């Protein structure tokens, strides 16, 4: 048989050196390897045999580390909007999921229990010397804009200053607040009008 004769002659005369190597892999969750198997756990015993450049066996051993995805949950409360860890922006209360890379480079799945509270209005009306915050049901802190200081004791929805200056209010509901624009109250000439001749 010519084929048998060739194999016998080659086995006797040819230089054939089997080789071996290790395939070191780190994967997230699972890996389909050279042998066609899908591995979901770390493995260092699987082997795959192919033919090397010399025509001899080349045995590859798998050294696989499987890193599973991580999961976590957070409870968040925000004013008006919330930027999640994956940079998605949410403006409504609800349950959301963010997926980012963990320290191993695999998926980190974050469940977000989100409450969005509205930011109060910072609108103010001015009637003569009296300033009134339009937002109801809030707490109020009136400010002197000229020196950026809180005016002690001025915590009502309306404020009537007694000296010329610029004034604003910080309106707070829960953990959310809004600072109004500054409003000029000018008493110049009022004293002269009130003086009797």
PDB file of C-alpha atoms in Angstrom:
ATOM      1  CA  UNK A   1       0.000   0.000   0.000  1.00  0.00           C
ATOM      2  CA  UNK A   2       1.723   3.242  -1.090  1.00  0.00           C
ATOM      3  CA  UNK A   3       0.012   5.296   1.695  1.00  0.00           C
ATOM      4  CA  UNK A   4       1.122   2.857   4.399  1.00  0.00           C
ATOM      5  CA  UNK A   5       4.605   2.790   2.966  1.00  0.00           C
ATOM      6  CA  UNK A   6       4.773   6.606   2.950  1.00  0.00           C
ATOM      7  CA  UNK A   7       3.596   6.848   6.591  1.00  0.00           C
ATOM      8  CA  UNK A   8       6.062   4.191   7.702  1.00  0.00           C
ATOM      9  CA  UNK A   9       8.891   5.808   5.805  1.00  0.00           C
ATOM     10  CA  UNK A  10       8.036   9.243   7.253  1.00  0.00           C
ATOM     11  CA  UNK A  11       7.741   7.936  10.799  1.00  0.00           C
ATOM     12  CA  UNK A  12      11.140   6.356  10.453  1.00  0.00           C
ATOM     13  CA  UNK A  13      12.916   9.166   8.640  1.00  0.00           C
ATOM     14  CA  UNK A  14      11.091  12.467   9.243  1.00  0.00           C
ATOM     15  CA  UNK A  15      11.817  14.773  12.168  1.00  0.00           C
ATOM     16  CA  UNK A  16       8.461  15.454  13.839  1.00  0.00           C
ATOM     17  CA  UNK A  17       8.281  17.364  17.116  1.00  0.00           C
ATOM     18  CA  UNK A  18       4.917  17.706  18.900  1.00  0.00           C
ATOM     19  CA  UNK A  19       4.401  21.120  20.493  1.00  0.00           C
ATOM     20  CA  UNK A  20       2.312  22.456  23.343  1.00  0.00           C
ATOM     21  CA  UNK A  21       1.202  25.878  24.480  1.00  0.00           C
ATOM     22  CA  UNK A  22      -1.139  27.562  26.916  1.00  0.00           C
ATOM     23  CA  UNK A  23      -3.918  29.943  25.892  1.00  0.00           C
ATOM     24  CA  UNK A  24      -4.297  32.427  28.779  1.00  0.00           C
ATOM     25  CA  UNK A  25      -7.637  34.242  28.609  1.00  0.00           C
ATOM     26  CA  UNK A  26      -9.698  36.446  30.918  1.00  0.00           C
ATOM     27  CA  UNK A  27     -13.320  36.769  29.836  1.00  0.00           C
ATOM     28  CA  UNK A  28     -16.524  38.297  31.132  1.00  0.00           C
ATOM     29  CA  UNK A  29     -19.316  35.843  32.027  1.00  0.00           C
ATOM     30  CA  UNK A  30     -18.543  33.199  29.378  1.00  0.00           C
ATOM     31  CA  UNK A  31     -16.209  32.163  26.533  1.00  0.00           C
ATOM     32  CA  UNK A  32     -16.619  29.963  23.467  1.00  0.00           C
ATOM     33  CA  UNK A  33     -13.168  28.476  22.928  1.00  0.00           C
ATOM     34  CA  UNK A  34     -11.318  26.752  20.068  1.00  0.00           C
ATOM     35  CA  UNK A  35     -12.911  23.401  20.926  1.00  0.00           C
ATOM     36  CA  UNK A  36     -16.382  24.844  20.351  1.00  0.00           C
ATOM     37  CA  UNK A  37     -17.372  24.578  24.012  1.00  0.00           C
ATOM     38  CA  UNK A  38     -18.908  27.485  25.895  1.00  0.00           C
ATOM     39  CA  UNK A  39     -17.260  27.939  29.295  1.00  0.00           C
ATOM     40  CA  UNK A  40     -19.064  29.849  32.037  1.00  0.00           C
ATOM     41  CA  UNK A  41     -16.559  29.107  34.809  1.00  0.00           C
ATOM     42  CA  UNK A  42     -12.797  29.398  35.066  1.00  0.00           C
ATOM     43  CA  UNK A  43     -10.954  26.388  33.571  1.00  0.00           C
ATOM     44  CA  UNK A  44      -7.326  25.285  33.296  1.00  0.00           C
ATOM     45  CA  UNK A  45      -7.738  21.679  32.147  1.00  0.00           C
ATOM     46  CA  UNK A  46      -9.408  21.905  28.730  1.00  0.00           C
ATOM     47  CA  UNK A  47      -7.170  21.087  25.770  1.00  0.00           C
ATOM     48  CA  UNK A  48      -7.410  21.369  22.006  1.00  0.00           C
ATOM     49  CA  UNK A  49      -5.165  19.517  19.550  1.00  0.00           C
ATOM     50  CA  UNK A  50      -4.332  20.789  16.093  1.00  0.00           C
ATOM     51  CA  UNK A  51      -1.454  20.328  13.616  1.00  0.00           C
ATOM     52  CA  UNK A  52       1.657  22.482  13.868  1.00  0.00           C
ATOM     53  CA  UNK A  53       3.785  23.789  10.994  1.00  0.00           C
ATOM     54  CA  UNK A  54       5.816  20.548  10.923  1.00  0.00           C
ATOM     55  CA  UNK A  55       2.654  18.474  10.591  1.00  0.00           C
ATOM     56  CA  UNK A  56       2.810  17.166  14.144  1.00  0.00           C
ATOM     57  CA  UNK A  57       0.376  17.512  17.024  1.00  0.00           C
ATOM     58  CA  UNK A  58       0.106  20.923  18.675  1.00  0.00           C
ATOM     59  CA  UNK A  59      -1.716  20.720  21.991  1.00  0.00           C
ATOM     60  CA  UNK A  60      -3.163  23.907  23.410  1.00  0.00           C
ATOM     61  CA  UNK A  61      -4.205  24.042  27.072  1.00  0.00           C
ATOM     62  CA  UNK A  62      -6.793  26.567  28.154  1.00  0.00           C
ATOM     63  CA  UNK A  63      -6.047  28.789  31.160  1.00  0.00           C
ATOM     64  CA  UNK A  64      -9.343  30.654  31.508  1.00  0.00           C
ATOM     65  CA  UNK A  65     -10.434  33.124  34.165  1.00  0.00           C
ATOM     66  CA  UNK A  66     -14.114  34.003  34.056  1.00  0.00           C
ATOM     67  CA  UNK A  67     -15.039  37.303  35.683  1.00  0.00           C
ATOM     68  CA  UNK A  68     -18.784  37.573  36.279  1.00  0.00           C
ATOM     69  CA  UNK A  69     -20.675  40.816  35.963  1.00  0.00           C
ATOM     70  CA  UNK A  70     -21.255  42.665  39.222  1.00  0.00           C
ATOM     71  CA  UNK A  71     -24.606  43.969  40.407  1.00  0.00           C
ATOM     72  CA  UNK A  72     -25.567  46.666  42.869  1.00  0.00           C
ATOM     73  CA  UNK A  73     -28.481  48.901  43.735  1.00  0.00           C
ATOM     74  CA  UNK A  74     -28.716  52.510  44.838  1.00  0.00           C
ATOM     75  CA  UNK A  75     -31.466  54.795  46.110  1.00  0.00           C
ATOM     76  CA  UNK A  76     -31.174  58.350  44.825  1.00  0.00           C
ATOM     77  CA  UNK A  77     -33.120  61.557  45.367  1.00  0.00           C
ATOM     78  CA  UNK A  78     -32.430  64.523  43.111  1.00  0.00           C
ATOM     79  CA  UNK A  79     -33.804  67.941  42.253  1.00  0.00           C
ATOM     80  CA  UNK A  80     -35.296  68.295  38.749  1.00  0.00           C
ATOM     81  CA  UNK A  81     -32.919  65.812  37.104  1.00  0.00           C
ATOM     82  CA  UNK A  82     -30.422  63.052  37.856  1.00  0.00           C
ATOM     83  CA  UNK A  83     -27.343  61.983  35.910  1.00  0.00           C
ATOM     84  CA  UNK A  84     -26.832  58.222  36.253  1.00  0.00           C
ATOM     85  CA  UNK A  85     -23.386  56.539  36.391  1.00  0.00           C
ATOM     86  CA  UNK A  86     -23.676  55.759  32.651  1.00  0.00           C
ATOM     87  CA  UNK A  87     -24.335  59.492  31.952  1.00  0.00           C
ATOM     88  CA  UNK A  88     -28.022  58.993  31.144  1.00  0.00           C
ATOM     89  CA  UNK A  89     -30.110  61.922  32.411  1.00  0.00           C
ATOM     90  CA  UNK A  90     -33.501  61.243  34.033  1.00  0.00           C
ATOM     91  CA  UNK A  91     -36.147  63.821  34.888  1.00  0.00           C
ATOM     92  CA  UNK A  92     -38.865  61.529  36.269  1.00  0.00           C
ATOM     93  CA  UNK A  93     -39.211  59.378  39.356  1.00  0.00           C
ATOM     94  CA  UNK A  94     -38.827  55.677  38.563  1.00  0.00           C
ATOM     95  CA  UNK A  95     -36.641  52.576  38.545  1.00  0.00           C
ATOM     96  CA  UNK A  96     -33.765  52.563  36.082  1.00  0.00           C
ATOM     97  CA  UNK A  97     -30.737  50.445  35.166  1.00  0.00           C
ATOM     98  CA  UNK A  98     -27.243  51.683  34.396  1.00  0.00           C
ATOM     99  CA  UNK A  99     -24.497  49.463  32.978  1.00  0.00           C
ATOM    100  CA  UNK A 100     -20.871  50.506  33.300  1.00  0.00           C
ATOM    101  CA  UNK A 101     -17.522  48.688  33.367  1.00  0.00           C
ATOM    102  CA  UNK A 102     -16.379  47.369  36.726  1.00  0.00           C
ATOM    103  CA  UNK A 103     -12.763  47.197  37.878  1.00  0.00           C
ATOM    104  CA  UNK A 104     -12.242  43.985  35.890  1.00  0.00           C
ATOM    105  CA  UNK A 105     -13.583  45.547  32.703  1.00  0.00           C
ATOM    106  CA  UNK A 106     -16.822  43.568  32.819  1.00  0.00           C
ATOM    107  CA  UNK A 107     -20.391  44.787  33.142  1.00  0.00           C
ATOM    108  CA  UNK A 108     -21.438  46.378  36.394  1.00  0.00           C
ATOM    109  CA  UNK A 109     -25.240  46.478  36.453  1.00  0.00           C
ATOM    110  CA  UNK A 110     -26.633  49.168  38.763  1.00  0.00           C
ATOM    111  CA  UNK A 111     -30.326  49.263  39.692  1.00  0.00           C
ATOM    112  CA  UNK A 112     -31.428  52.810  40.507  1.00  0.00           C
ATOM    113  CA  UNK A 113     -34.464  53.615  42.657  1.00  0.00           C
ATOM    114  CA  UNK A 114     -34.857  57.277  41.760  1.00  0.00           C
ATOM    115  CA  UNK A 115     -37.029  60.015  43.221  1.00  0.00           C
ATOM    116  CA  UNK A 116     -37.071  63.341  41.381  1.00  0.00           C
ATOM    117  CA  UNK A 117     -38.276  66.345  43.353  1.00  0.00           C
ATOM    118  CA  UNK A 118     -39.096  69.565  41.499  1.00  0.00           C
ATOM    119  CA  UNK A 119     -36.880  72.571  42.025  1.00  0.00           C
ATOM    120  CA  UNK A 120     -38.956  75.411  43.521  1.00  0.00           C
ATOM    121  CA  UNK A 121     -39.523  78.584  41.579  1.00  0.00           C
ATOM    122  CA  UNK A 122     -37.196  81.484  42.191  1.00  0.00           C
ATOM    123  CA  UNK A 123     -39.617  84.045  40.795  1.00  0.00           C
ATOM    124  CA  UNK A 124     -40.168  87.222  42.829  1.00  0.00           C
ATOM    125  CA  UNK A 125     -42.679  90.019  42.381  1.00  0.00           C
ATOM    126  CA  UNK A 126     -41.931  93.579  43.462  1.00  0.00           C
ATOM    127  CA  UNK A 127     -44.594  95.983  44.667  1.00  0.00           C
ATOM    128  CA  UNK A 128     -42.946  99.219  45.721  1.00  0.00           C
ATOM    129  CA  UNK A 129     -40.440  98.262  48.396  1.00  0.00           C
ATOM    130  CA  UNK A 130     -42.011  94.866  49.087  1.00  0.00           C
ATOM    131  CA  UNK A 131     -40.557  91.737  47.481  1.00  0.00           C
ATOM    132  CA  UNK A 132     -42.638  88.530  47.426  1.00  0.00           C
ATOM    133  CA  UNK A 133     -41.567  85.036  46.403  1.00  0.00           C
ATOM    134  CA  UNK A 134     -44.226  83.491  44.187  1.00  0.00           C
ATOM    135  CA  UNK A 135     -43.485  79.921  45.340  1.00  0.00           C
ATOM    136  CA  UNK A 136     -45.825  78.846  48.153  1.00  0.00           C
ATOM    137  CA  UNK A 137     -45.323  76.111  50.731  1.00  0.00           C
ATOM    138  CA  UNK A 138     -41.589  76.679  50.994  1.00  0.00           C
ATOM    139  CA  UNK A 139     -39.041  78.090  53.401  1.00  0.00           C
ATOM    140  CA  UNK A 140     -37.433  81.437  52.607  1.00  0.00           C
ATOM    141  CA  UNK A 141     -34.128  83.149  53.355  1.00  0.00           C
ATOM    142  CA  UNK A 142     -33.735  86.725  52.165  1.00  0.00           C
ATOM    143  CA  UNK A 143     -30.291  87.924  51.119  1.00  0.00           C
ATOM    144  CA  UNK A 144     -28.511  91.239  50.798  1.00  0.00           C
ATOM    145  CA  UNK A 145     -26.969  90.915  47.326  1.00  0.00           C
ATOM    146  CA  UNK A 146     -24.533  93.767  47.927  1.00  0.00           C
ATOM    147  CA  UNK A 147     -22.559  91.730  50.460  1.00  0.00           C
ATOM    148  CA  UNK A 148     -23.974  88.220  49.753  1.00  0.00           C
ATOM    149  CA  UNK A 149     -25.155  87.820  53.338  1.00  0.00           C
ATOM    150  CA  UNK A 150     -28.330  86.314  54.759  1.00  0.00           C
ATOM    151  CA  UNK A 151     -30.561  88.841  56.490  1.00  0.00           C
ATOM    152  CA  UNK A 152     -31.148  87.399  59.948  1.00  0.00           C
ATOM    153  CA  UNK A 153     -34.787  86.836  60.849  1.00  0.00           C
ATOM    154  CA  UNK A 154     -36.186  87.507  57.359  1.00  0.00           C
ATOM    155  CA  UNK A 155     -37.818  84.124  56.668  1.00  0.00           C
ATOM    156  CA  UNK A 156     -41.274  85.098  55.406  1.00  0.00           C
ATOM    157  CA  UNK A 157     -42.552  84.788  51.844  1.00  0.00           C
ATOM    158  CA  UNK A 158     -42.529  88.600  51.590  1.00  0.00           C
ATOM    159  CA  UNK A 159     -39.786  90.994  52.615  1.00  0.00           C
ATOM    160  CA  UNK A 160     -39.791  94.780  52.873  1.00  0.00           C
ATOM    161  CA  UNK A 161     -36.287  96.185  53.332  1.00  0.00           C
ATOM    162  CA  UNK A 162     -35.733  99.494  55.101  1.00  0.00           C
ATOM    163  CA  UNK A 163     -32.613 100.678  53.266  1.00  0.00           C
ATOM    164  CA  UNK A 164     -31.715 101.021  49.609  1.00  0.00           C
ATOM    165  CA  UNK A 165     -30.044  97.898  48.219  1.00  0.00           C
ATOM    166  CA  UNK A 166     -30.344  94.788  46.074  1.00  0.00           C
ATOM    167  CA  UNK A 167     -32.108  91.804  47.579  1.00  0.00           C
ATOM    168  CA  UNK A 168     -32.806  88.168  46.669  1.00  0.00           C
ATOM    169  CA  UNK A 169     -34.392  85.123  48.248  1.00  0.00           C
ATOM    170  CA  UNK A 170     -33.430  81.460  48.543  1.00  0.00           C
ATOM    171  CA  UNK A 171     -36.566  79.331  48.250  1.00  0.00           C
ATOM    172  CA  UNK A 172     -36.299  75.787  49.638  1.00  0.00           C
ATOM    173  CA  UNK A 173     -38.634  72.788  49.475  1.00  0.00           C
ATOM    174  CA  UNK A 174     -37.208  69.618  50.991  1.00  0.00           C
ATOM    175  CA  UNK A 175     -33.651  69.249  49.710  1.00  0.00           C
ATOM    176  CA  UNK A 176     -34.249  71.408  46.641  1.00  0.00           C
ATOM    177  CA  UNK A 177     -33.647  75.135  46.528  1.00  0.00           C
ATOM    178  CA  UNK A 178     -33.531  78.021  44.085  1.00  0.00           C
ATOM    179  CA  UNK A 179     -31.979  81.443  44.453  1.00  0.00           C
ATOM    180  CA  UNK A 180     -33.842  84.319  42.829  1.00  0.00           C
ATOM    181  CA  UNK A 181     -32.398  87.180  40.850  1.00  0.00           C
ATOM    182  CA  UNK A 182     -31.429  90.276  42.788  1.00  0.00           C
ATOM    183  CA  UNK A 183     -33.978  93.111  42.932  1.00  0.00           C
ATOM    184  CA  UNK A 184     -33.132  96.728  43.544  1.00  0.00           C
ATOM    185  CA  UNK A 185     -35.151  98.534  46.204  1.00  0.00           C
ATOM    186  CA  UNK A 186     -34.366 102.245  46.012  1.00  0.00           C
ATOM    187  CA  UNK A 187     -35.460 104.587  48.803  1.00  0.00           C
ATOM    188  CA  UNK A 188     -33.788 107.639  47.284  1.00  0.00           C
ATOM    189  CA  UNK A 189     -36.156 110.608  47.657  1.00  0.00           C
ATOM    190  CA  UNK A 190     -38.713 108.723  49.734  1.00  0.00           C
ATOM    191  CA  UNK A 191     -37.522 110.434  52.897  1.00  0.00           C
ATOM    192  CA  UNK A 192     -37.860 113.844  51.258  1.00  0.00           C
ATOM    193  CA  UNK A 193     -41.419 113.073  50.162  1.00  0.00           C
ATOM    194  CA  UNK A 194     -42.346 112.031  53.702  1.00  0.00           C
ATOM    195  CA  UNK A 195     -40.856 115.132  55.336  1.00  0.00           C
ATOM    196  CA  UNK A 196     -43.253 117.849  56.338  1.00  0.00           C
ATOM    197  CA  UNK A 197     -42.290 121.404  55.313  1.00  0.00           C
TER     198      UNK A 197
END
